[in-house]
Coordinates of C-alpha atoms in Angstrom, one line a residue:
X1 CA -36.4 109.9 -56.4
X2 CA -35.7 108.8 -60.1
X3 CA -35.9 111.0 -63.1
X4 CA -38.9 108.7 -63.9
X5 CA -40.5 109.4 -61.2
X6 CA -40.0 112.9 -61.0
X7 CA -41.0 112.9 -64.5
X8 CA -44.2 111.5 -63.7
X9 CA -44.7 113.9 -60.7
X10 CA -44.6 117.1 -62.3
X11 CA -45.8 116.4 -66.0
X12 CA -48.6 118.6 -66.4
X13 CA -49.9 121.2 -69.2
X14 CA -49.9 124.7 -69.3
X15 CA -53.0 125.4 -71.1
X16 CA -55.0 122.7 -70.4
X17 CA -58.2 123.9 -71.8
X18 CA -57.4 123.2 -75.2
X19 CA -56.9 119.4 -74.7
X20 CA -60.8 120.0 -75.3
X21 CA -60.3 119.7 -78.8
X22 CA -59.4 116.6 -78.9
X23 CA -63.4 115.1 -78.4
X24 CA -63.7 117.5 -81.2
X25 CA -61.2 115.8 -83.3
X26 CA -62.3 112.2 -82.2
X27 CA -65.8 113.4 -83.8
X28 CA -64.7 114.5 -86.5
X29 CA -62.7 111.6 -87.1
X30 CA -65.7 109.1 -87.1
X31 CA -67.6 110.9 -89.2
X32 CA -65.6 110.7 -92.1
X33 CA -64.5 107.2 -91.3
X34 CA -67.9 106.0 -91.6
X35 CA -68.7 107.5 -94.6
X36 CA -65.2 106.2 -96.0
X37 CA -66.3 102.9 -95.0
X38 CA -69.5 102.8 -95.6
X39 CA -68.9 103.2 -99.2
X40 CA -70.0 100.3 -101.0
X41 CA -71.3 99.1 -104.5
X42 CA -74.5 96.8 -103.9
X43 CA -74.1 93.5 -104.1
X44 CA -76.9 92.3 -104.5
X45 CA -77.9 91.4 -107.9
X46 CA -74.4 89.5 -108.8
X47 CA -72.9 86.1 -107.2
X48 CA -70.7 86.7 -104.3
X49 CA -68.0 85.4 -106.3
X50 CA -67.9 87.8 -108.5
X51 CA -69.4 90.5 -106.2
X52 CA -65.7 90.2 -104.3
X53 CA -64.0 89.7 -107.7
X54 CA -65.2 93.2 -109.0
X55 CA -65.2 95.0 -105.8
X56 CA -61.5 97.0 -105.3
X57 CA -61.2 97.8 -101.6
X58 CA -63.8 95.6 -100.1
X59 CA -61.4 95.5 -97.1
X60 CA -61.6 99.3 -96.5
X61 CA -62.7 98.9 -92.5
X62 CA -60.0 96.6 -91.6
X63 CA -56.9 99.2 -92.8
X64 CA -55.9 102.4 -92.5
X65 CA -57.1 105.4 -94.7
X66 CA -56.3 108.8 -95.0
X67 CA -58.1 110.3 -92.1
X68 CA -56.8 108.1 -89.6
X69 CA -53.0 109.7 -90.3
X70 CA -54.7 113.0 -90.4
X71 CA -56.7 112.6 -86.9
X72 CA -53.5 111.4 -85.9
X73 CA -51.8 114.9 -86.5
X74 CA -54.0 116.6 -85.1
X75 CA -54.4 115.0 -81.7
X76 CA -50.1 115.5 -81.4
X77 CA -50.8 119.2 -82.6
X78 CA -53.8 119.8 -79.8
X79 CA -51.3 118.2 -77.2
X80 CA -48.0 120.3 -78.2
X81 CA -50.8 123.4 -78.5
X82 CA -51.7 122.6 -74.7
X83 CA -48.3 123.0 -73.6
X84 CA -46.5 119.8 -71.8
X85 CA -43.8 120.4 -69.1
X86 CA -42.0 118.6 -65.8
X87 CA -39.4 121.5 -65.7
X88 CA -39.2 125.1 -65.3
X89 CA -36.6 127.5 -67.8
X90 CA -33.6 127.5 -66.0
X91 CA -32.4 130.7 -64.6
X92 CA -29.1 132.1 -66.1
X93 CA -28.3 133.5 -62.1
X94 CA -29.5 129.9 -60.7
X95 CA -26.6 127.1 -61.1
X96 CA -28.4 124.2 -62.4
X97 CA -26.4 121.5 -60.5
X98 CA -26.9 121.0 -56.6
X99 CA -24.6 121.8 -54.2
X100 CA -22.7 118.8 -53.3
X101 CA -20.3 117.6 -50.2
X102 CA -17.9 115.0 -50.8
X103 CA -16.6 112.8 -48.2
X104 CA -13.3 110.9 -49.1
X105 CA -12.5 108.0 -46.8
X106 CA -8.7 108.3 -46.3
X107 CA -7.8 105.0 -44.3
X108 CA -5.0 102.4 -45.0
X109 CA -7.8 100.2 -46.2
X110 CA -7.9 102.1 -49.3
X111 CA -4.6 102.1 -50.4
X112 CA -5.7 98.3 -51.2
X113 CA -4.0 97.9 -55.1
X114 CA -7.0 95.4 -55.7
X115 CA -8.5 98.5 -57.8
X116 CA -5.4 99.9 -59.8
X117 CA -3.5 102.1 -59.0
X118 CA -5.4 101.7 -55.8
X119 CA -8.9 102.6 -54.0
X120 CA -7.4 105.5 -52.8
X121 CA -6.2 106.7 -56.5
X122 CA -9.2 106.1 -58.0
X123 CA -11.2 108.0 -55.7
X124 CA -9.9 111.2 -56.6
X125 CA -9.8 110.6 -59.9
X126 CA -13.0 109.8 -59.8
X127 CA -13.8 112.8 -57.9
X128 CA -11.7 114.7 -60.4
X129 CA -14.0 113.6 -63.1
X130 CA -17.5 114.2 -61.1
X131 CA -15.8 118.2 -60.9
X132 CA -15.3 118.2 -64.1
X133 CA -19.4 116.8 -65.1
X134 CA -20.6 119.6 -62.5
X135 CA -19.2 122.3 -64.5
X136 CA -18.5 124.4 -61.4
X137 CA -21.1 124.0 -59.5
X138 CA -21.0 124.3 -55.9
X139 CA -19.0 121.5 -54.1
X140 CA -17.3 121.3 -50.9
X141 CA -14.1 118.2 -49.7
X142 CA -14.5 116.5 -46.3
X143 CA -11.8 113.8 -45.5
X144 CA -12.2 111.2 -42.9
X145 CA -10.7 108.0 -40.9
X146 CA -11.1 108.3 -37.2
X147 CA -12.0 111.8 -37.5
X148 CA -13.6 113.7 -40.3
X149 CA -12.4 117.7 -41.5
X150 CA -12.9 119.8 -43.7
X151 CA -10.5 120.0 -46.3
X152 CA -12.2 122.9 -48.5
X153 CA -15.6 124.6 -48.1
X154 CA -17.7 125.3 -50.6
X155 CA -16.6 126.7 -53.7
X156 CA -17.2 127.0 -57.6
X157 CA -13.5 126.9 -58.7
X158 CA -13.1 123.5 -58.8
X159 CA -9.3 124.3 -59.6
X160 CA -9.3 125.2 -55.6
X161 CA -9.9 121.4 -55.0
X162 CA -7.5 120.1 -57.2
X163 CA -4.0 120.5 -54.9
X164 CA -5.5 119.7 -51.8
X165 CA -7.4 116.0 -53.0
X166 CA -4.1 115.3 -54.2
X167 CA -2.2 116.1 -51.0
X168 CA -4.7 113.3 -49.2
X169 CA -2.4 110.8 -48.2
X170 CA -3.3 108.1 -45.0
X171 CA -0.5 109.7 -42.9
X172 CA -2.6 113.2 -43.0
X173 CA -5.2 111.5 -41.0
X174 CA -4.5 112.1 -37.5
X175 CA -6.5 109.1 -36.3
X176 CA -7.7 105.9 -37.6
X177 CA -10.8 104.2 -37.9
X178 CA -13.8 104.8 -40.3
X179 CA -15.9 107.3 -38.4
X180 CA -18.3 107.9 -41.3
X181 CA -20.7 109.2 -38.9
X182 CA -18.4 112.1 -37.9
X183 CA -17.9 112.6 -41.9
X184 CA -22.0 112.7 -42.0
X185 CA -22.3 115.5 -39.4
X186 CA -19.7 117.8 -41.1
X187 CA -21.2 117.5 -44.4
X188 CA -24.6 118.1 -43.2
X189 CA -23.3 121.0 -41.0
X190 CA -21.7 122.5 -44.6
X191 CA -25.2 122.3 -46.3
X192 CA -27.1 123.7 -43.4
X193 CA -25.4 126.8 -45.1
X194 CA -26.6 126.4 -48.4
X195 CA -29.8 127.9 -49.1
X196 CA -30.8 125.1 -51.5
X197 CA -31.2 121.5 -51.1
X198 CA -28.1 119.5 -52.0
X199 CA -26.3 115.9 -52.1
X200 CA -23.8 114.2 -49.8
X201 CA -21.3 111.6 -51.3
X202 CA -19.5 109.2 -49.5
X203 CA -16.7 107.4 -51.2
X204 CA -15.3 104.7 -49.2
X205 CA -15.1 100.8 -49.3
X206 CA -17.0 100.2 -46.3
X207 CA -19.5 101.8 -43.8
X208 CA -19.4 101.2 -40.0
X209 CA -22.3 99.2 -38.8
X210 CA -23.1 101.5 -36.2
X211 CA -23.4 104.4 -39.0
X212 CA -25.3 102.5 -41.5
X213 CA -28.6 104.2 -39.3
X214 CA -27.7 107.4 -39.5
X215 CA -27.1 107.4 -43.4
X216 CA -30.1 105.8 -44.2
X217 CA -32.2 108.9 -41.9
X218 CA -30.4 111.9 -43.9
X219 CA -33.3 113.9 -44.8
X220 CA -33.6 117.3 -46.7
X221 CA -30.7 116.4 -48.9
X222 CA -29.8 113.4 -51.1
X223 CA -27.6 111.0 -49.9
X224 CA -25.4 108.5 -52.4
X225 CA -22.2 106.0 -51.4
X226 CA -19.8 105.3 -54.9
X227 CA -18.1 102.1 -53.3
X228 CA -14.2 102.3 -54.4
X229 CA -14.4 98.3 -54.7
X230 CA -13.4 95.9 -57.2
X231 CA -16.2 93.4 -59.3
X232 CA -17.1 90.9 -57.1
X233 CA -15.5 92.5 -53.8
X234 CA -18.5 93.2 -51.4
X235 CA -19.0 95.6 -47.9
X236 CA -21.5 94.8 -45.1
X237 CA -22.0 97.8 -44.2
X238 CA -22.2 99.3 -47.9
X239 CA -25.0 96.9 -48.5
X240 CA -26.9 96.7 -45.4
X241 CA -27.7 100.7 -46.6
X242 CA -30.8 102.2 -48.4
X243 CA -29.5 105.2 -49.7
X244 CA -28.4 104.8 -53.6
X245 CA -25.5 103.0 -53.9
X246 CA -23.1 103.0 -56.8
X247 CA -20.3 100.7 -57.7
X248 CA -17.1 102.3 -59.3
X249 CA -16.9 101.7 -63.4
X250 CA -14.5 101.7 -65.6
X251 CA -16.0 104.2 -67.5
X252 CA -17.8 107.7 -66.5
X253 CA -21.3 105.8 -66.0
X254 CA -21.3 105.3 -62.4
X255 CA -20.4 109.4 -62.0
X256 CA -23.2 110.1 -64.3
X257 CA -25.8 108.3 -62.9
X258 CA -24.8 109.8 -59.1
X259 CA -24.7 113.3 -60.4
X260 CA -28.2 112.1 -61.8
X261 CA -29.1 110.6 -58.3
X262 CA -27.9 113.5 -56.7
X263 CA -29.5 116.1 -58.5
X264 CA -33.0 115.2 -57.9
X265 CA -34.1 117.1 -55.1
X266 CA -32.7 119.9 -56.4
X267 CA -34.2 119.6 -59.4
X268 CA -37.7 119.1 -57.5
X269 CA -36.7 122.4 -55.6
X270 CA -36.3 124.3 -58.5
X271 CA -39.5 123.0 -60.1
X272 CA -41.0 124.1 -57.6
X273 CA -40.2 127.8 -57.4
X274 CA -42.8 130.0 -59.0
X275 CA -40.1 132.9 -60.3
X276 CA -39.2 131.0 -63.1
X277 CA -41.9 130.1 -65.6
X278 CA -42.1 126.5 -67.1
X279 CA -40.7 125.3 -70.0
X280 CA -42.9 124.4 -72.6
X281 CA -42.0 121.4 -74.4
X282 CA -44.3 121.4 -77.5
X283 CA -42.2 121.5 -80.0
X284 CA -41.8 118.0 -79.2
X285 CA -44.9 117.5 -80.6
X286 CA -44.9 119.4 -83.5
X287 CA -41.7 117.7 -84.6
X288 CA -44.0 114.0 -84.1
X289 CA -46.5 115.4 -86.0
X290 CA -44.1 116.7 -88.6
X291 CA -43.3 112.8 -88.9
X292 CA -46.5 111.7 -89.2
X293 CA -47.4 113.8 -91.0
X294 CA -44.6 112.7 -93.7
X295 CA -46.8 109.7 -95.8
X296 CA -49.2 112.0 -97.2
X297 CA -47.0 112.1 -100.1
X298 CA -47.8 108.2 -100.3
X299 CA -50.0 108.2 -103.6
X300 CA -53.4 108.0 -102.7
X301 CA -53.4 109.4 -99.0
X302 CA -53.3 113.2 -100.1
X303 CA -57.0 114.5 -98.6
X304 CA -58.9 116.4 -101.1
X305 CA -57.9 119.9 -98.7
X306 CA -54.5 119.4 -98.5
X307 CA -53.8 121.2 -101.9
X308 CA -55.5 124.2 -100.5
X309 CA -53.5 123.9 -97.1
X310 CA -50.4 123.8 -99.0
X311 CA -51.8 126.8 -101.1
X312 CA -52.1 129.0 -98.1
X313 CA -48.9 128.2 -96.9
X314 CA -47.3 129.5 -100.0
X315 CA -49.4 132.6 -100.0
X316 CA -48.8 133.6 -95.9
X317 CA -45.7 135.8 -96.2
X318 CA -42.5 134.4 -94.5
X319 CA -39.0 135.3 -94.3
X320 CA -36.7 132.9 -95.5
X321 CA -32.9 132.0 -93.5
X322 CA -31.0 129.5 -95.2
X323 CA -27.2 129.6 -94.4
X324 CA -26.4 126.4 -93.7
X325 CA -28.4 122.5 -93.5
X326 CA -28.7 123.5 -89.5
X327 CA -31.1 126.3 -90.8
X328 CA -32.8 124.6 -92.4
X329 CA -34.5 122.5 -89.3
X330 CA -34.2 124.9 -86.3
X331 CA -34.6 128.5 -86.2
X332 CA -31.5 130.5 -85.1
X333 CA -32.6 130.8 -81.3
X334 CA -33.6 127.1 -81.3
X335 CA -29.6 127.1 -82.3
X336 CA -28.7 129.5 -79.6
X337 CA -30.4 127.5 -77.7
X338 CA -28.8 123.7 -77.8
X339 CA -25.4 126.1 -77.6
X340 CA -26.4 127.6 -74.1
X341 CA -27.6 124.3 -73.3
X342 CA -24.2 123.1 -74.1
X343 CA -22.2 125.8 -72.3
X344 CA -21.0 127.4 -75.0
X345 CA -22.1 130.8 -74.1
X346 CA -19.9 132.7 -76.4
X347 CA -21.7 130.7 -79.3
X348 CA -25.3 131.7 -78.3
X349 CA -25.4 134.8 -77.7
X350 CA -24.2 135.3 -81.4
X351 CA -27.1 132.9 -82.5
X352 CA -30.1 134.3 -79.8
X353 CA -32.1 136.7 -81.8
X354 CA -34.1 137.2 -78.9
X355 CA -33.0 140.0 -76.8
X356 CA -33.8 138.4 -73.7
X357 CA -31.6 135.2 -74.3
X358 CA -29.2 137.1 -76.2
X359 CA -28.7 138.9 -73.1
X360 CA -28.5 136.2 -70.8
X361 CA -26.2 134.1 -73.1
X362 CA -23.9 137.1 -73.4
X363 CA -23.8 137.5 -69.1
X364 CA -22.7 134.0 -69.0
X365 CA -19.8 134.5 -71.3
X366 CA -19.0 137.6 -69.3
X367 CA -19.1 140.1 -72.4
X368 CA -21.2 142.1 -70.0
X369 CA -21.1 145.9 -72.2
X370 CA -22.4 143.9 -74.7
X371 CA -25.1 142.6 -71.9
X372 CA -26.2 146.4 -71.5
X373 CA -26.2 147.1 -75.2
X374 CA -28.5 144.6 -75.9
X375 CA -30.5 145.3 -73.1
X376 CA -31.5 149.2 -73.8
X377 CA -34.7 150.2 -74.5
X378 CA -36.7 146.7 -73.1
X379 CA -38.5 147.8 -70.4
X380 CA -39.5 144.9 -67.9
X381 CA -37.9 144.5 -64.5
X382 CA -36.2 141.3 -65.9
X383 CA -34.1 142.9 -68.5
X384 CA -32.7 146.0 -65.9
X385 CA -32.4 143.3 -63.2
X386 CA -29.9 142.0 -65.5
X387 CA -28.3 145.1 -66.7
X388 CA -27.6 145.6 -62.9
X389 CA -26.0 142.5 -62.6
X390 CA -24.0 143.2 -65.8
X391 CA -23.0 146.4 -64.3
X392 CA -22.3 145.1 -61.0
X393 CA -20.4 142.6 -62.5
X394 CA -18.4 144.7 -64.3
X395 CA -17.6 146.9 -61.2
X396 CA -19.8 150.1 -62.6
X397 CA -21.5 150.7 -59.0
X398 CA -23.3 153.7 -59.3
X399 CA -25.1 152.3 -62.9
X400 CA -26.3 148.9 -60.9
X401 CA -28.0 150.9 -58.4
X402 CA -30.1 153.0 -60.5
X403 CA -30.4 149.4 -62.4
X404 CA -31.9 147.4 -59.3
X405 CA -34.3 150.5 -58.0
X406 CA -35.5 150.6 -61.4
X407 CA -35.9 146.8 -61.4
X408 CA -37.9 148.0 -58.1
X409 CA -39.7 150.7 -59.1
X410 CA -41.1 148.1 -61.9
X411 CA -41.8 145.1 -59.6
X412 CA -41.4 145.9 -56.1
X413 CA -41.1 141.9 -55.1
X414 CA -38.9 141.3 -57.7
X415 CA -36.5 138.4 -56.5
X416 CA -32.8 139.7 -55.2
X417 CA -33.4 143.1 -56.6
X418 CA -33.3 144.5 -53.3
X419 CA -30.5 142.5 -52.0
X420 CA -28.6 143.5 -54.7
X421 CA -29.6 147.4 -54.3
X422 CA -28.4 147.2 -51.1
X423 CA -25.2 145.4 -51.8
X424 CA -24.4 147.6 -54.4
X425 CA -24.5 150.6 -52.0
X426 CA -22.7 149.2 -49.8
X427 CA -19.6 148.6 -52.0
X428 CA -20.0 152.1 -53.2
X429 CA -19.8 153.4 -50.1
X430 CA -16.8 151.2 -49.3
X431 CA -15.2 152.5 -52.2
X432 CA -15.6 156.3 -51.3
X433 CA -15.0 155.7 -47.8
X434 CA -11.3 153.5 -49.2
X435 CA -11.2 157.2 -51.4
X436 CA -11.3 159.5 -48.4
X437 CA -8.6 158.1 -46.1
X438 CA -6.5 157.9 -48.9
X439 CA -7.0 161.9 -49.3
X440 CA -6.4 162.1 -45.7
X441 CA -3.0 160.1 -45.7
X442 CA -4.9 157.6 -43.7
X443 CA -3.4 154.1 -44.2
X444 CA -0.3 155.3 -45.1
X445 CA 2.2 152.6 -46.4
X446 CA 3.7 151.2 -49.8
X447 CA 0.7 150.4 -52.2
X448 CA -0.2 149.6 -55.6
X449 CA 1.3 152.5 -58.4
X450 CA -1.9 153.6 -59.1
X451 CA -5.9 153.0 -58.0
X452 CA -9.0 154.5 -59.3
X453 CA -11.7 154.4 -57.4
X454 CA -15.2 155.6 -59.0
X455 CA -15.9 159.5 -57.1
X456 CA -18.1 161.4 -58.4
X457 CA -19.0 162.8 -55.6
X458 CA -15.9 164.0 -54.8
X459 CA -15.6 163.3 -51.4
X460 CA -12.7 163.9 -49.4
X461 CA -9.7 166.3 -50.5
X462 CA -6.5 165.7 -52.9
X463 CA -3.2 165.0 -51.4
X464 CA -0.1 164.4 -52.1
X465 CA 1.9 161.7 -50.6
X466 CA 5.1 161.1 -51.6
X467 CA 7.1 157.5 -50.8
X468 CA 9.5 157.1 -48.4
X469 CA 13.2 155.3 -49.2
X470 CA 13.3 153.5 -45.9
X471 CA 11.6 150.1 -45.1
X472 CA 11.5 146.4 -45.8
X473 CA 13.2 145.5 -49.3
X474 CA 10.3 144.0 -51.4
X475 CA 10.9 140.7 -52.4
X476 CA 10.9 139.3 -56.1
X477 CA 8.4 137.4 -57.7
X478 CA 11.1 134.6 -57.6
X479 CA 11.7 134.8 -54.0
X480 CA 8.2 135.2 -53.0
X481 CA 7.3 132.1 -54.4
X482 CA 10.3 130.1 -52.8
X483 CA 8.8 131.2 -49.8
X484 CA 5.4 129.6 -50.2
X485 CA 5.2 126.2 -48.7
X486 CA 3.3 124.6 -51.9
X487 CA 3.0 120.7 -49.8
X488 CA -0.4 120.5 -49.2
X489 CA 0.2 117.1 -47.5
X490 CA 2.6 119.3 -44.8
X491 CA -0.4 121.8 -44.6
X492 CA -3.2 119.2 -44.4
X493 CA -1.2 116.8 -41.8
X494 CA -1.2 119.8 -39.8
X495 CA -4.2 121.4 -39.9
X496 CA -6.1 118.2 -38.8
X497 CA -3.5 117.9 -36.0
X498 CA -4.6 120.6 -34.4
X499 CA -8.2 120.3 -35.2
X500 CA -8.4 116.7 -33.6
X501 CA -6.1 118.5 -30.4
X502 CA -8.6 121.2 -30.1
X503 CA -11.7 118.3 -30.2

């Protein structure tokens, strides 16, 4: 589905009812139109010729007057008043990109130099730049010739992908061929995991025939092919599909317009859950109206009641904030929020005034004391269902769970607050249990030089243990890392070795 059409598909208002004003405004419209109009010296008594001569605005009806800018202005105000929307506000705990499985065709055909430095090459770096766009959102690596594997599951660092799309090389593969329908069943078996819909990319320079079927029936997730081919260069298989297909670009369009692609069941998913309430776009209005609204300065087109509408706009008290030429346009948390927008969290929750956003801006950043601070004394379920998160977050246990069952205690159906209640206890529990066999001098060995663990309820008993000379020489931080085998080609070749011996 198309933003368009999605567009178009969840448009609606959230208060309706007063779209009933606009008959009201229509009426009064052409009622003082008409009398506007109808305004005319007789005519009568003198020749036409002069009649038109000595008549100014004998034209009236055919151009526009005053009240037609001002009926204008008010239908945009009744319509931003009514609330327009096609999209929920997103949630802060929600990532707002779908969770995506790439499949990377890693065949001799695709070390083809016909696309510089070569198909192969460009792939990841167009993959590399897709990472990047997503903003860590959830994505997973399959590679796949003869056989397909999973290189790394899903994850939000997109760091962890880095080393091992590099170490793709053709000699990894332990079989040839272009089995994209083997690559198909391990993506789809990665998102049957995932408890949101998500995409699967292909990127390859051809399709099998005999998969092109299978593709074009992936339902419950989106499904997109970015064809590593040159201009001109074409695929049978590529084109005989129906799924979206696009070709590579010089430029970042063609991984815009697939996270785009992508994204749209996702996006339908999340528009569809009721937790989060929709967004109100009706400023959008206002600021059209604003426009419009501009030419009443034009001499002339100033209605007789404008005076006293400017009047009582001087009277009605208001607090000025005028820092900068940004304040003077947008409010401070219509600043905060094009920074959030903009993932620059640190940025907006300086700017939110708003507790609420504030807070969330401030969880993003991970400045989660602050989180708290902001939080205290706001009483809804939504504000200590974030303080628990801040607090679990932040590894205070025993303040999260009195968080979350007051998040209950508010709203018993409140979404993940029990999950999270129950999680919460459960590391707690870990970590006093962890506490006790240390008292004991269970799990004896060498360890860190010192742990705290949170006990206040002072379980278990204090002992002394004290180190013992004997045992395995450490090694250095030097000679630790000489150990590590830092080839992912090596690791890769041989993981899918045994994979494919095992099948």
């Amino acid at each position: 589905m198309t933003d368009l059409a999605l567009f178009f598909d969840l448009f609606h208002f959230i208060r309706p009812w007063l779209l009933l004003l606009l008959p009201v405004v229509a009426l009064i419209w052409w009622f003082v139109r008409r009398r506007l109009v109808g305004n005319r010296l007789p005519d009568a008594a003198l020749a036409p010729h002069l009649a038109q001569a000595l008549t100014v605005g004998n034209s009236r009806a055919g151009r526009l007057v005053p009240i037609d800018e001002v009926a204008l202005v008010l239908i945009l105000i009744c319509l931003g008043a009514a609330g327009p929307t096609w999209s929920r506000v997103p949630d802060p705990f929600v990532a707002q990109t779908a969770p995506l499985v790439i499949a990377l065709k890693v065949t001799a055909s695709m070390e083809n130099k016909d696309l510089a430095p070569s198909r192969l090459e460009r792939s990841k770096q167009k993959i590399r730049d897709l990472l990047a766009l997503r903003a860590g959102a959830r994505s997973a690596l399959i590679a796949y010739s003869g056989s397909a594997h999973s290189v790394v599951p899903m994850t939000e660092d997109p760091n962890v992908l880095q080393p091992y799309l590099e170490g793709l090389q053709v000699d990894v593969m332990p079989d040839t061929g272009n089995n994209t329908g083997a690559a198909l069943e391990a993506a789809q078996a990665i998102m049957a995991k995932e408890a949101s819909p998500g995409g699967i990319l292909f990127v390859t320079d051809d399709v099998a025939g005999a998969d092109v079927a299978a593709m074009d029936a992936v339902t419950g997730t989106s499904a997109a092919v970015l064809a590593t081919l040159p201009d001109g260069t074409g695929s049978a298989g590529i084109d005989a599909l129906n799924i979206p297909v696009q070709q590579v670009t010089v430029d970042d369009a063609d991984i815009v317009a697939l996270d785009r692609q992508l994204n749209a069941a996702y996006r339908r998913a999340l528009a569809e859950d009721g937790d989060q309430p929709w967004d109100d776009r009706g400023w959008l209005f206002a600021w059209l109206a604003a426009l419009f609204g501009l030419s009443w300065f034009r001499r002339g087109w100033t209605m007789r009641w404008g005076a006293a509408v400017v009047l009582a706009a001087m009277i009605l008290p208001y607090h000025a904030r005028a820092e900068g030429v940004t304040d003077w346009f947008l409010t401070a948390d219509q600043q905060g929020q094009i920074a959030y927008n903009n993932r620059h969290f640190d940025r907006a929750g300086e700017l939110f005034l708003e507790p609420m956003h504030k807070a969330y801006a401030l969880y993003r950043d991970g400045n989660y004391e602050s989180v708290v601070e902001v939080l205290a004394g706001i009483e809804t379920p939504d504000a200590s269902f974030l303080a628990g998160m801040a607090h679990l977050k932040n590894r205070n246990y025993r303040d999260a769970i009195e968080d979350f069952q007051t998040t209950l205690d508010r709203d018993k159906d409140f979404p993940g607050a029990a999950k999270n209640l129950d999680l919460s206890k459960k590391i707690l529990d870990f970590v006093e249990t962890t506490r006790e066999q240390s008292d004991t001098g269970e799990g004896e060995g060498e360890g860190a030089d010192e742990v705290v663990f949170d006990n206040k309820d002072a379980r278990g008993s204090d002992t002394q243990i004290e180190g013992r000379d004997e045992g395995p020489h450490l090694l250095t931080a030097d000679q630790w890392m000489n150990t590590v085998d830092t080839n992912t080609s090596d690791f890769l070749r041989q993981r899918f070795a045994i994979e494919a011996a095992r099948k």
